[in-house]
Short mmCIF file of C-alpha atoms and ligand atoms in Angstrom, two decimals:
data_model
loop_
_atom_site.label_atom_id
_atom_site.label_comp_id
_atom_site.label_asym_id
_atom_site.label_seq_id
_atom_site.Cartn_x
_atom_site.Cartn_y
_atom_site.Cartn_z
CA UNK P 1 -22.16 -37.66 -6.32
CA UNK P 2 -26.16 -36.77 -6.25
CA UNK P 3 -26.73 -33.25 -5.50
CA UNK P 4 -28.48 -31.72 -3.14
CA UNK P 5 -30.65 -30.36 -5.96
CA UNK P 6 -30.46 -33.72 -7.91
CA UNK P 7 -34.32 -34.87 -7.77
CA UNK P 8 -35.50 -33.74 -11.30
CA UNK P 9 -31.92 -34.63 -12.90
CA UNK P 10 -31.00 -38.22 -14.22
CA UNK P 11 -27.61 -37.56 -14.89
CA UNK P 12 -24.81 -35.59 -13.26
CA UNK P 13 -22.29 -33.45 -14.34
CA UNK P 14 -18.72 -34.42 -15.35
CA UNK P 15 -16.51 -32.98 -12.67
CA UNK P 16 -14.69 -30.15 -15.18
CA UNK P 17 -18.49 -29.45 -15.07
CA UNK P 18 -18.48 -28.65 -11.39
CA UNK P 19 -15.89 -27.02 -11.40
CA UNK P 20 -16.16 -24.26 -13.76
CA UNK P 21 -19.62 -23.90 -11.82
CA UNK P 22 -18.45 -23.89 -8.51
CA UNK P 23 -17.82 -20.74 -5.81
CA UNK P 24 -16.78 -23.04 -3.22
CA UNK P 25 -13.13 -22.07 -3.81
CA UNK P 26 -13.45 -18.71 -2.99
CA UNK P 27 -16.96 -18.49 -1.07
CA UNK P 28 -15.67 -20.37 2.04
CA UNK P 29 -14.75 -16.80 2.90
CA UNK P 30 -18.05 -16.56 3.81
CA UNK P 31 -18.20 -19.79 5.81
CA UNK P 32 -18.80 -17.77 9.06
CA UNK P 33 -21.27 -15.41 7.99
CA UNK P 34 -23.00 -18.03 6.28
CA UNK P 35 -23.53 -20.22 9.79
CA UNK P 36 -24.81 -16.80 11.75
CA UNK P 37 -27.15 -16.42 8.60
CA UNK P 38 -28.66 -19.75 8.95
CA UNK P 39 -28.42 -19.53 13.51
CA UNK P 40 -30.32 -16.65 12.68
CA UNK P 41 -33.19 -18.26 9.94
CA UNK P 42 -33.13 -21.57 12.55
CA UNK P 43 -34.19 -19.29 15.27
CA UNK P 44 -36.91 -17.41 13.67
CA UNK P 45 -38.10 -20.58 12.49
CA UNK P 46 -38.54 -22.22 16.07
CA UNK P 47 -40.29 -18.70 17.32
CA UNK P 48 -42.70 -18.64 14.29
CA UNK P 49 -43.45 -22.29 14.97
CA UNK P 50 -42.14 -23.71 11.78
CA UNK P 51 -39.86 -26.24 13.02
CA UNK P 52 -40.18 -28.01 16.46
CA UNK P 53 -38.08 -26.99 19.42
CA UNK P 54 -36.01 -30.12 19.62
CA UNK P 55 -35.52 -29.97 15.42
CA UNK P 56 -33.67 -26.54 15.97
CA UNK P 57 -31.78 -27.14 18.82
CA UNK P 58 -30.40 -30.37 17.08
CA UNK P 59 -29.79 -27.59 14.21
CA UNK P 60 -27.90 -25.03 16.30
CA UNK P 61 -25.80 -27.45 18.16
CA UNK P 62 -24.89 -28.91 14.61
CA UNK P 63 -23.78 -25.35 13.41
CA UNK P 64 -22.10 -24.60 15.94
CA UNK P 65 -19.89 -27.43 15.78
CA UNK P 66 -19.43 -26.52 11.97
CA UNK P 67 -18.66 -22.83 13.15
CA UNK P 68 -15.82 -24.50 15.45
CA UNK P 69 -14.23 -26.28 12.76
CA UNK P 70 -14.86 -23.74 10.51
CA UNK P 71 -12.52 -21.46 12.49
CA UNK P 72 -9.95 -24.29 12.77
CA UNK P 73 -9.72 -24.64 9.43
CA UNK P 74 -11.08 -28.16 9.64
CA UNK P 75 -14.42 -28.25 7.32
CA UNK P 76 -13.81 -30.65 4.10
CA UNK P 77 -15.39 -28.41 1.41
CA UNK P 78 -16.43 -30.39 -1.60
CA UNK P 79 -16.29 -29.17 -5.27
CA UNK P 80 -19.08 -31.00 -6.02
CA UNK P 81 -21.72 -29.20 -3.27
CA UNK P 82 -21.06 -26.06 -5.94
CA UNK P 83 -21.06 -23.30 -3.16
CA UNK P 84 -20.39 -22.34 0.83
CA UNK P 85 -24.16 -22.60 1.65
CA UNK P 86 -24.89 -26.26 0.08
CA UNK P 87 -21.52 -27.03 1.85
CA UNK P 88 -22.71 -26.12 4.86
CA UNK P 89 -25.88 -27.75 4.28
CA UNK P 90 -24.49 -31.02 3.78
CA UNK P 91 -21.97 -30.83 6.08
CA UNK P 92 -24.43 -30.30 8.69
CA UNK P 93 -26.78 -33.45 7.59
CA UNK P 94 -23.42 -35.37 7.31
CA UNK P 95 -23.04 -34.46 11.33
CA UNK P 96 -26.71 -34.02 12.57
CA UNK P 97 -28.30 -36.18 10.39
CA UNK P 98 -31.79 -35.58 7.94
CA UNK P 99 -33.32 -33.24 10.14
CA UNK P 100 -30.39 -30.94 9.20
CA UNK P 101 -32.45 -30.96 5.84
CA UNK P 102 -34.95 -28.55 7.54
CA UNK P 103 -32.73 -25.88 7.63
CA UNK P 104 -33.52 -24.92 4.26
CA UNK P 105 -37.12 -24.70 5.33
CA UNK P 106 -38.27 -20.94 3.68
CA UNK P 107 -35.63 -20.30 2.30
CA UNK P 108 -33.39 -20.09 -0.73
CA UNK P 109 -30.21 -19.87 -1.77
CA UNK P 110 -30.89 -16.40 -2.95
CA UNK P 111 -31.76 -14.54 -0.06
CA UNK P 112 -29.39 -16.89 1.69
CA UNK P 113 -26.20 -15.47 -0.42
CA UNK P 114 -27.53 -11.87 -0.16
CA UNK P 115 -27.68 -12.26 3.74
CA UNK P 116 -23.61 -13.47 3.28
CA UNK P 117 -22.28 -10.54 1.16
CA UNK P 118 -24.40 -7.78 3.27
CA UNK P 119 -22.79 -9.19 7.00
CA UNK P 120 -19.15 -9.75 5.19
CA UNK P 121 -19.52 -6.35 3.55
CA UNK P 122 -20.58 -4.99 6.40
CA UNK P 123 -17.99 -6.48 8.83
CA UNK P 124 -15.27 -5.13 6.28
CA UNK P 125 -16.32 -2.07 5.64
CA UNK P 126 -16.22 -1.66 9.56
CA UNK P 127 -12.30 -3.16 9.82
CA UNK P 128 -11.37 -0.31 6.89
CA UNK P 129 -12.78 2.63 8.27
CA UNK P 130 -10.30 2.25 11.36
CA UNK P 131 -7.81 1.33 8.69
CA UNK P 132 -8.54 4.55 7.09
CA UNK P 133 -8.60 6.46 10.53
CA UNK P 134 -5.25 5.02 11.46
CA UNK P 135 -3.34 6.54 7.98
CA UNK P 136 -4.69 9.80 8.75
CA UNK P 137 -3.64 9.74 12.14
CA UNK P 138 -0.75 8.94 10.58
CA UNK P 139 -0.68 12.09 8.48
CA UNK P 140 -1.50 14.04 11.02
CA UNK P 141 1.26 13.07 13.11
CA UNK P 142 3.87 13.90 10.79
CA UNK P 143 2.42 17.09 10.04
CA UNK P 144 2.65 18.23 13.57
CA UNK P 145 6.39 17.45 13.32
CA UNK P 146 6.41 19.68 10.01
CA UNK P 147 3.76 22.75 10.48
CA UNK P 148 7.17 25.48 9.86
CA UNK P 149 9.23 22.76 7.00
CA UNK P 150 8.67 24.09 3.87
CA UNK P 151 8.61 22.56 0.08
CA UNK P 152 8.10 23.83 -3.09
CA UNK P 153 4.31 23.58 -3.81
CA UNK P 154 3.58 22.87 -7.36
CA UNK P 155 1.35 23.11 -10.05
CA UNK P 156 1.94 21.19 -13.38
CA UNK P 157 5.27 19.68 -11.55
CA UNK P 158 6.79 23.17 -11.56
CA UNK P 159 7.50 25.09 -8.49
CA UNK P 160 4.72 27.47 -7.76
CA UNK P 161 4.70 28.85 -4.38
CA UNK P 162 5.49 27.83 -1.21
CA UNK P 163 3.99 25.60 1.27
CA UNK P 164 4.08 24.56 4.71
CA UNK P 165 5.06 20.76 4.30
CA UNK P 166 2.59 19.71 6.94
CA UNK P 167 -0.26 21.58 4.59
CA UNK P 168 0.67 19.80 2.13
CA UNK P 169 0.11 16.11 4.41
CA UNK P 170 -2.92 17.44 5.23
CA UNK P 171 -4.58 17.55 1.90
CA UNK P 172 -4.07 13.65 1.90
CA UNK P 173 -5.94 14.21 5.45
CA UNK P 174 -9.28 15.77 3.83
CA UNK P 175 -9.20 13.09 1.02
CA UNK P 176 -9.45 10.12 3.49
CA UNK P 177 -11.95 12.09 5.33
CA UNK P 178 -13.97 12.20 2.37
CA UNK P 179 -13.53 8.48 1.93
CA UNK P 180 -14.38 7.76 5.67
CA UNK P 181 -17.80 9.39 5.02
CA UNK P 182 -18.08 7.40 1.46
CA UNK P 183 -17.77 4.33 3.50
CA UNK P 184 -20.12 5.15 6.62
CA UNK P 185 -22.86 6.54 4.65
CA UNK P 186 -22.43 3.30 2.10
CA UNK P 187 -23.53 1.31 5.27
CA UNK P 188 -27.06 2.79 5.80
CA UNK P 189 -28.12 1.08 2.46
CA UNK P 190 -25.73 -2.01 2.94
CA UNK P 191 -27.13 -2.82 6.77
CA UNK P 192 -30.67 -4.12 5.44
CA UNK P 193 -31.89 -7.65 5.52
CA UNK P 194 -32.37 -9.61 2.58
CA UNK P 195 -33.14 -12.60 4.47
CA UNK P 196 -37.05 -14.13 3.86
CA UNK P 197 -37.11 -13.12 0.00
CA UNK P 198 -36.81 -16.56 -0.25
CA UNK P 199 -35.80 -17.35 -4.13
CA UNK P 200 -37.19 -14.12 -5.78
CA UNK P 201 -41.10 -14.05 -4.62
CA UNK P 202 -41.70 -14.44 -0.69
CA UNK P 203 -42.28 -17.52 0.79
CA UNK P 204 -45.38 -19.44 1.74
CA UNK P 205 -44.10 -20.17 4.90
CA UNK P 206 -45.05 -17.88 8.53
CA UNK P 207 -41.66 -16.50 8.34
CA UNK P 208 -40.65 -13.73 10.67
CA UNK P 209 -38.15 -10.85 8.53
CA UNK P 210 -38.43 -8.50 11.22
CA UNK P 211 -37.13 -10.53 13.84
CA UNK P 212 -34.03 -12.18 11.78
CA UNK P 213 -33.00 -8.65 11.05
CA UNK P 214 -33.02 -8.12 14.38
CA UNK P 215 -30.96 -10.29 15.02
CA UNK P 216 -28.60 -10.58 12.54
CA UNK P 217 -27.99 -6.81 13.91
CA UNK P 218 -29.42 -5.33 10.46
CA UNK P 219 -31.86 -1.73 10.36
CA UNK P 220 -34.31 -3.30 8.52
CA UNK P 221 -35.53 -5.71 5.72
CA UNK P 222 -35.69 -4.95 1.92
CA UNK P 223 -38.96 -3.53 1.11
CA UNK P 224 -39.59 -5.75 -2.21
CA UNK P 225 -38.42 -9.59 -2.39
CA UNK P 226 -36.91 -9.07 -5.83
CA UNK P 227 -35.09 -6.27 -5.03
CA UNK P 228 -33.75 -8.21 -1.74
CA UNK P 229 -32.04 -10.85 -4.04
CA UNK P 230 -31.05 -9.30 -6.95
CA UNK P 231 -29.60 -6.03 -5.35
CA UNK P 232 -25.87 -5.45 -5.62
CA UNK P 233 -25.32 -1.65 -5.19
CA UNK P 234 -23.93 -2.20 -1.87
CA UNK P 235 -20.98 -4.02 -2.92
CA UNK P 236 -21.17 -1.52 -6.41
CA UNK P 237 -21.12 1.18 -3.36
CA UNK P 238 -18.13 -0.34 -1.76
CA UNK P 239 -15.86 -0.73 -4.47
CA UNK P 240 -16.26 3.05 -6.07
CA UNK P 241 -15.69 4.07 -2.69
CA UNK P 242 -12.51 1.59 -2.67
CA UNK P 243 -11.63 2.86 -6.35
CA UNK P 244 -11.42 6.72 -5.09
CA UNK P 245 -9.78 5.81 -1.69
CA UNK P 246 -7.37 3.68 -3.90
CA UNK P 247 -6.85 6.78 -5.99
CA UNK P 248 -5.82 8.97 -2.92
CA UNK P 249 -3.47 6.68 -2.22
CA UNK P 250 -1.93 6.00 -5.06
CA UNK P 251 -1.33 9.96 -5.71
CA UNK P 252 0.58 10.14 -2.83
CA UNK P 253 2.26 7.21 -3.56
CA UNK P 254 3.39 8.67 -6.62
CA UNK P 255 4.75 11.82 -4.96
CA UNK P 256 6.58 9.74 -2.33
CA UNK P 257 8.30 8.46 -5.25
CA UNK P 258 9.60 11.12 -6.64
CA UNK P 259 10.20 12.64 -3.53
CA UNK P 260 12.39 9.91 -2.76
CA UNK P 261 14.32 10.42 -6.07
CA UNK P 262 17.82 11.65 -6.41
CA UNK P 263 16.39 14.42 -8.01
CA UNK P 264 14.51 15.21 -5.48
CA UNK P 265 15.39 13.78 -1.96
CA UNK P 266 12.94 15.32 -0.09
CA UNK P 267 12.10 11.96 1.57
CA UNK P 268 13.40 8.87 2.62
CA UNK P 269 11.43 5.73 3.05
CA UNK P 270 11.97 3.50 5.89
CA UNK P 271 13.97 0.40 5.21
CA UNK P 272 11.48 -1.51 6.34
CA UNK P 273 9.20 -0.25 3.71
CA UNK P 274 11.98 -0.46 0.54
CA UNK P 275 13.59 -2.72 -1.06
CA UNK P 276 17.18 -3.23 -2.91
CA UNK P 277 18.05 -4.50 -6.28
CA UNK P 278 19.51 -7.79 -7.15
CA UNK P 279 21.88 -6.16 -9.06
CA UNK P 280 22.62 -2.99 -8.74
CA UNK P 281 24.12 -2.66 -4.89
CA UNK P 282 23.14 1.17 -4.08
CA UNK P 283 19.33 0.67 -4.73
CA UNK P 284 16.72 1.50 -2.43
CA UNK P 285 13.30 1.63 -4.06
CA UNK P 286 10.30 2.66 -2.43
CA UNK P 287 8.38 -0.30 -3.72
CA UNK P 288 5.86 -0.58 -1.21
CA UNK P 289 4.57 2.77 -2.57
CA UNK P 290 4.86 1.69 -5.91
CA UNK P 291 2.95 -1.66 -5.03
CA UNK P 292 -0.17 0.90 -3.63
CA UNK P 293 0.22 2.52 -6.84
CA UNK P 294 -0.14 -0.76 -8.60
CA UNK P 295 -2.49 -2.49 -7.03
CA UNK P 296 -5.49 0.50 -7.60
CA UNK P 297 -5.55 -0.13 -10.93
CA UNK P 298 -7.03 -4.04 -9.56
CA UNK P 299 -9.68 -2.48 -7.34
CA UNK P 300 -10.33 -0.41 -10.63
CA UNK P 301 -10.94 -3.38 -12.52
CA UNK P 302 -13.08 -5.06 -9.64
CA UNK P 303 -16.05 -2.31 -9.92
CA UNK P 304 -15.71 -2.12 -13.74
CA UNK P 305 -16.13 -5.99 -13.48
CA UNK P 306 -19.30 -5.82 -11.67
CA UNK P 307 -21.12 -3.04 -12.86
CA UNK P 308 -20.61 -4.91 -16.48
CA UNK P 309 -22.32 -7.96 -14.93
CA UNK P 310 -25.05 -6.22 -13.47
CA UNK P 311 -26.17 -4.26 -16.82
CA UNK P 312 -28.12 -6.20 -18.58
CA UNK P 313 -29.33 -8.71 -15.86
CA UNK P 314 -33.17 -8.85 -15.92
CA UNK P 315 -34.53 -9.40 -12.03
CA UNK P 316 -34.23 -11.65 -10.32
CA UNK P 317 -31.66 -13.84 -9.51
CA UNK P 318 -29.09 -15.29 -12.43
CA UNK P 319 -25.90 -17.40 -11.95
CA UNK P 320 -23.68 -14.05 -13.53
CA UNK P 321 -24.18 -12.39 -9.89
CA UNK P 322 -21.86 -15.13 -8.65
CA UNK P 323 -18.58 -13.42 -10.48
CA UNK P 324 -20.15 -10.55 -7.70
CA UNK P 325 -17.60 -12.47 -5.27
CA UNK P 326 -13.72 -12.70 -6.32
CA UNK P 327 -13.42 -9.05 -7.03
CA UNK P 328 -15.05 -8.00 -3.96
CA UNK P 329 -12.61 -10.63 -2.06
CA UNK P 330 -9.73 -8.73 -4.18
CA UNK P 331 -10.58 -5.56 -3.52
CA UNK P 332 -11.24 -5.98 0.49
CA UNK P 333 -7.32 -7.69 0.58
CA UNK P 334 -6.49 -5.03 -1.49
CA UNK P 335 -7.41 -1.82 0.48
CA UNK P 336 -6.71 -3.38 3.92
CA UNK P 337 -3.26 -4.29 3.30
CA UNK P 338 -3.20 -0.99 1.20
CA UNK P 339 -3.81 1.25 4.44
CA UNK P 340 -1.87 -0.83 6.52
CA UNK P 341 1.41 -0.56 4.69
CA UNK P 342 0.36 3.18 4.12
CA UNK P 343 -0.19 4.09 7.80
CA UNK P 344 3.43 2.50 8.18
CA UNK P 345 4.77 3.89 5.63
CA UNK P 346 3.78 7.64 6.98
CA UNK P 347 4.70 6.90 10.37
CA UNK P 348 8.20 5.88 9.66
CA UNK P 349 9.30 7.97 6.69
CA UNK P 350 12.03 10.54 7.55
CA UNK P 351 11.84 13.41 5.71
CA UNK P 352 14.09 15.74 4.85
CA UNK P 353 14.07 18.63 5.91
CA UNK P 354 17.16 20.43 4.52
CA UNK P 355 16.78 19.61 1.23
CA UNK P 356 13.47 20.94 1.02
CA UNK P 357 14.57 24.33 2.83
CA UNK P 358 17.37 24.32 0.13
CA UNK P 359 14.62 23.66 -2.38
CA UNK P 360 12.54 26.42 -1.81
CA UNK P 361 15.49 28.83 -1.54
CA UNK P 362 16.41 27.84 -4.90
CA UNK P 363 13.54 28.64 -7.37
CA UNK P 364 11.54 31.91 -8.59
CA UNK P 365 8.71 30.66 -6.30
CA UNK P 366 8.05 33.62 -4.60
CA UNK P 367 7.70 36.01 -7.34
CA UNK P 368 4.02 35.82 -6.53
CA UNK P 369 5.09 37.62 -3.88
CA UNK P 370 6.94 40.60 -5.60
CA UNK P 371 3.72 41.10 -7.53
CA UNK P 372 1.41 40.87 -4.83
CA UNK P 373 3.69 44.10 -2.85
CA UNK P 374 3.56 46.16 -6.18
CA UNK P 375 -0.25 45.41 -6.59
CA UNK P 376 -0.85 46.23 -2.89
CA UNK P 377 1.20 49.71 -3.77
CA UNK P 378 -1.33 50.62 -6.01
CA UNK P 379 0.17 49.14 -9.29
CA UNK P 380 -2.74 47.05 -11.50
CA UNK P 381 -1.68 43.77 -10.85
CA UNK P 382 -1.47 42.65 -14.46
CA UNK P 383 1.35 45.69 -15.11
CA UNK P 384 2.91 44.40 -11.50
CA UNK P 385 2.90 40.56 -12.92
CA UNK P 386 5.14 41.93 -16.33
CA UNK P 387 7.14 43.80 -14.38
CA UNK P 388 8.39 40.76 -12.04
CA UNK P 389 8.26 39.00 -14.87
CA UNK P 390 10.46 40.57 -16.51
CA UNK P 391 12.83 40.71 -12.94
CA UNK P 392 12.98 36.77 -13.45
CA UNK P 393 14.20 37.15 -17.06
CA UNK P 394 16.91 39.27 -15.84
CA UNK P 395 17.64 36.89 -12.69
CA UNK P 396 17.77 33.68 -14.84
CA UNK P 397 19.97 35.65 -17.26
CA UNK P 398 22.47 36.68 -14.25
CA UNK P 399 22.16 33.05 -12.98
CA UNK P 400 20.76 34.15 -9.62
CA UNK P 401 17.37 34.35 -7.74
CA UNK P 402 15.39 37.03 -6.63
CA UNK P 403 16.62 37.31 -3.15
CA UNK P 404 20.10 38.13 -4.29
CA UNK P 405 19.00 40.65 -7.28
CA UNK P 406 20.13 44.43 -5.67
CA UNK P 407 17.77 47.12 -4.72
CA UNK P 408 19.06 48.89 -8.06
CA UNK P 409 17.55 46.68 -10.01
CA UNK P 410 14.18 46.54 -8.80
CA UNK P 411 14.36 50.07 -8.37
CA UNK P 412 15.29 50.63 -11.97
CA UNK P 413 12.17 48.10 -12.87
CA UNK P 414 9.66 50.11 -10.45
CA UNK P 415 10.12 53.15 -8.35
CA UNK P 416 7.25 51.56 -5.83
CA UNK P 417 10.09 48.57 -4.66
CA UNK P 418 11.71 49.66 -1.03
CA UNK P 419 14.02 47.62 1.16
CA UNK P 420 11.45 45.86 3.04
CA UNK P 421 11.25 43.93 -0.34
CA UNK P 422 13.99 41.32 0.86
CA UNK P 423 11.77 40.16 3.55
CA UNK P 424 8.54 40.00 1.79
CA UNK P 425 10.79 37.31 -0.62
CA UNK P 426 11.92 35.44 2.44
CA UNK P 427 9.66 31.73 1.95
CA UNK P 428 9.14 31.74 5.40
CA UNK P 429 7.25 34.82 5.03
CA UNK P 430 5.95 33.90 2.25
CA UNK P 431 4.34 30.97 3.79
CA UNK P 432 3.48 33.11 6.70
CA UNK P 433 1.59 35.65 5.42
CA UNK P 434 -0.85 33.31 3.32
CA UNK P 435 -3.39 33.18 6.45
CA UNK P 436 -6.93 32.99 4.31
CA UNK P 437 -8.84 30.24 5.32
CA UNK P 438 -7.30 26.99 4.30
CA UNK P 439 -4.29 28.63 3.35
CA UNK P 440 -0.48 27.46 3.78
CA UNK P 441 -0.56 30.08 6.97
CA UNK P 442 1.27 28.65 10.14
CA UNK P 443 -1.52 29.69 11.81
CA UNK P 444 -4.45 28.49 9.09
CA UNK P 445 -2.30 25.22 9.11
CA UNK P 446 -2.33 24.89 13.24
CA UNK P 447 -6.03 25.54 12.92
CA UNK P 448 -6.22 22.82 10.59
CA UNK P 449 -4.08 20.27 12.78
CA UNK P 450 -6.61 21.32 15.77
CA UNK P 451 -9.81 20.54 13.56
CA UNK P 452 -8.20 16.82 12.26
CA UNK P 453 -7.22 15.72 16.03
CA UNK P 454 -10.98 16.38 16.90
CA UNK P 455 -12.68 14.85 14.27
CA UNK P 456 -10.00 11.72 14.67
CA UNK P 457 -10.99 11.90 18.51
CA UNK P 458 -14.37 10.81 17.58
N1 LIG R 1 -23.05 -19.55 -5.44
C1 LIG R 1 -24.17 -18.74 -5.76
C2 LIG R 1 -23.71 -17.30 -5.95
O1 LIG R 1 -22.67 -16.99 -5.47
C3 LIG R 1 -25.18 -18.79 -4.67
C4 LIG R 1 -26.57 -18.56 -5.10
C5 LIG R 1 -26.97 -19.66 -5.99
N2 LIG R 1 -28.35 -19.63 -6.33
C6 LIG R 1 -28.81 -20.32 -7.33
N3 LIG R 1 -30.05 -20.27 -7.54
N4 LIG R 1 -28.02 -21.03 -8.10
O2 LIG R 1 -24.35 -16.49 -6.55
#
C-alpha cells in the first residue's frame, strides 16, 4: 500500500515492518481529540484565508462524519497508515475525496500529536480530579460515623497511642487533597497550544495560533516551536502526580488488609469488594485492595518509562516520543478504576467497632499518659518516662494492664500518683484530652470534619 508519505520512497515496507512502527493500535484513543484538533486547524485555515470556504466546509462535513463513526466504533483503522492522524487523514480523502489532502495544509504531524496528548490529558486529568473528590468524600463520610471509635494508633506497627478512628481516615483525606492540587496546578502548564509549530520550525504559511487556541479552549500557545513539539513534562507531570496519588492509595490499601486480618479484625470489606478462594471455603480476601496495591507499582513503571525516553532526546521531534503513549493510556485506566473501586470500597466497608474498643483497652498505649500526669506534677519528664516504664515491666510481669494495676503500686513507684490516675488512663480520655491543633481531640477532629466538607463543597 503507498503511503501517505511515499513520494521520495521506491519501495515499501514489509508489513512486520509496519507493524513494529505503528501507534495505530493504541492511538485510536485519541481518535476524537484528533478530529477537534484538525475542526479546529480547518477553521483557522478558512479565517486566515488559506483554504477556500467551500474546501473547508467539504473538510468539516467530512470530519464530522468520521467523528460519528468514530464514536460508533465504525472507522476501519489500517496498520499500514502507521498512526491515528494519517488514519484520519486518509480516511477522510477515502470519504471527501483529494481536497481532504488540504487538511494537512501548515501543519505537521508533530504539532498535530502534541495538540492530541495536551486535550486527552487534559480531558483526563479533569474526569480524575472528581474521581479523587469522590474517595475523599468517601473518607469523610465514614469518619463522621467514627469521630468517638477509637484504634490503636501506631508507630513502627506497634501500638502507640490512641486515636480517634475517624482521625485516622482523615489523614488519607489531606493526602488526596494534596494530590487534587498536584493535578489542578499540573493543568496550567498542560492547557497550552502546541498547535502551528508545524514540524519543529514554524510554518510558512499565514497561520493563526492564537485563534486555534482559542478554540480548542487552551490559555495560550507555546512560546518557542521546538519546545511546542518536543515538550512532554505535562504528561511527565501527570504521571508523578499519578505515582504519589497511587502511593496514597496503596498505603491504605495495605492497612485495610491487615485490618481485615484475623489478627486484627478491625474491618470488614464489603462482599462486593472481596473475593473467596477456590479452595479453601472460609476465604474472604480483600483483593480489590490488594489489586490497588498492585497495580501502583504499573503507574510506577509508566513515569520511569518516560522520563528514560526523554533523557537523552536532542530537540526536536524523534520517533522514541511515540512509546510517550501506552503508559500514559495505562496509567489513566489505572488511577480511574483505582479511585473508583476505592471510593466504593470506603463507602461500603463496615468497620468494627468493638474490636477496636477491645483493642485499645488491651495494650500499654496510654502510658504516655501516666508520664505526661507525673511531668505535669512537677516530675522531669525523663525521670517520669522510667518510672512508668518501669510500671509496664511490672504490669507485663503480673499479666495485666495499667488500668487494673492498684493505687499501691503506683503509689509505691511515685508519691505524686492520686486516684484521679484511673481516669487520666481511660482511652477515651486519652483521646480527649489531645486537643492541639491537628490532634486526635474530638473536638480538633470535628474541626477537621468541618474544614474537609467545605473545601469538598467547592
Ligand atoms: N505516531 C507518532 C507519535 O506518536 C506521531 C508523530 C509522528 N511524527 C513523525 N514525524 N513521524 O509520536
Amino acid at each position: 500500500m503507498t503511503k501517505l508519505w511515499g513520494g521520495r520512497f521506491t519501495k515499501t515496507a514489509e508489513a512486520w515492518v509496519d507493524e513494529f512502527g505503528a501507534s495505530i493500535g493504541f492511538d485510536q484513543q485519541l481518535v476524537e481529540e484528533d478530529i477537534e484538533g484538525s475542526l479546529a486547524h480547518v477553521t483557522m485555515l478558512e479565517k486566515s484565508g488559506i483554504l477556500a470556504n467551500e474546501e473547508v466546509e467539504q473538510i468539516k462535513k467530512g470530519l464530522h462524519i468520521l467523528l460519528e463513526k468514530a464514536k460508533k466504533g465504525e472507522l476501519n483503522y489500517s496498520v499500514a497508515n502507521e498512526d491515528i492522524h494519517l488514519n484520519i487523514e486518509k480516511l477522510l480523502i477515502d470519504e471527501i475525496g483529494p481536497v481532504g489532502g488540504k487538511l494537512h495544509t501548515g501543519r505537521s504531524r508533530n504539532d498535530q500529536v502534541a495538540t492530541d496528548m495536551h486535550l486527552y490529558l487534559r480531558k483526563q486529568t479533569k474526569e480524575i480530579l472528581q474521581l479523587v473528590k469522590n474517595v475523599q468524600a468517601a473518607l469523610v463520610e465514614q469518619a463522621k460515623q467514627h469521630v468517638e471509635t477509637l484504634i490503636p494508633g501506631y508507630t513502627h506497627l506497634q501500638r502507640a497511642q490512641p486515636i480517634s478512628f475517624a482521625h485516622h481516615l482523615l489523614a488519607y483525606f489531606w493526602m488526596l487533597e494534596r494530590d487534587y492540587g498536584r493535578y489542578e496546578d499540573s493543568l496550567k502548564r498542560l492547557n497550552v497550544s502546541p498547535l502551528g509549530a508545524g514540524a519543529l520550525a514554524g510554518t510558512t504559511f499565514p497561520i493563526d495560533r492564537e485563534y486555534t487556541a482559542e478554540l480548542l479552549g487552551f490559555d495560550g500557545i507555546y512560546e518557542n516551536s521546538l519546545d511546542a513539539v518536543s515538550d512532554r513534562d505535562f504528561i511527565v507531570e501527570f504521571l508523578s502526580a499519578s505515582s504519589l496519588l497511587m502511593t496514597h492509595l496503596s498505603r491504605l490499601c495495605e492497612e485495610l488488609i491487615l485490618w481485615s486480618s484475623q489478627e486484627f479484625q478491625f474491618v470488614e470489606m464489603d462482599d462486593a469488594f472481596a473475593t473467596g478462594s477456590s479452595i479453601m471455603p472460609q476465604k474472604k480476601n480483600p483483593d480489590m485492595a490488594e489489586l490497588i496495591r498492585g497495580k501502583t507499582g504499573r503507574v510506577y513503571g509508566s513515569l520511569f518509562s518516560l522520563l528514560t525516553v526523554l533523557k537523552g532526546l536532542p530537540l526536536a521531534y524523534n520517533k522514541d516520543m511515540q512509546e510517550d503513549k501506552e503508559g500514559m493510556f495505562d496509567a489513566v485506566k489505572t488511577v480511574k478504576g483505582s479511585l473508583a473501586i476505592f471510593a466504593g470500597m470506603i463507602q461500603t466497608m463496615k468497620v468494627k467497632e468493638e474490636t477496636m474498643t477491645k483493642a485499645v483497652h488491651q495494650d500499654f498505649s496510654n502510658a504516655t499518659e501516666l508520664a505526661d500526669y507525673l511531668a505535669t506534677k512537677g516530675m522531669p519528664f525523663r525521670e517520669a518516662h522510667e518510672v512508668v516504664g518501669k510500671l509496664v515491666l511490672l504490669c507485663i510481669e503480673k499479666g495485666i494492664y495499667l488500668l487494673d494495676l492498684p493505687l499501691s503500686d503506683y503509689k509505691a513507684a511515685s508519691d505524686l500518683f492520686d486516684e484521679d490516675i484511673y481516669d487520666v488512663l481511660q482511652p477515651k480520655t486519652v483521646v480527649a484530652r489531645r486537643t492541639s491543633a491537628g490532634g486526635t481531640g474530638f473536638t480538633e477532629v470535628k474541626k477537621a470534619i468541618t474544614k474537609a466538607e467545605k473545601i469538598l463543597a467547592n
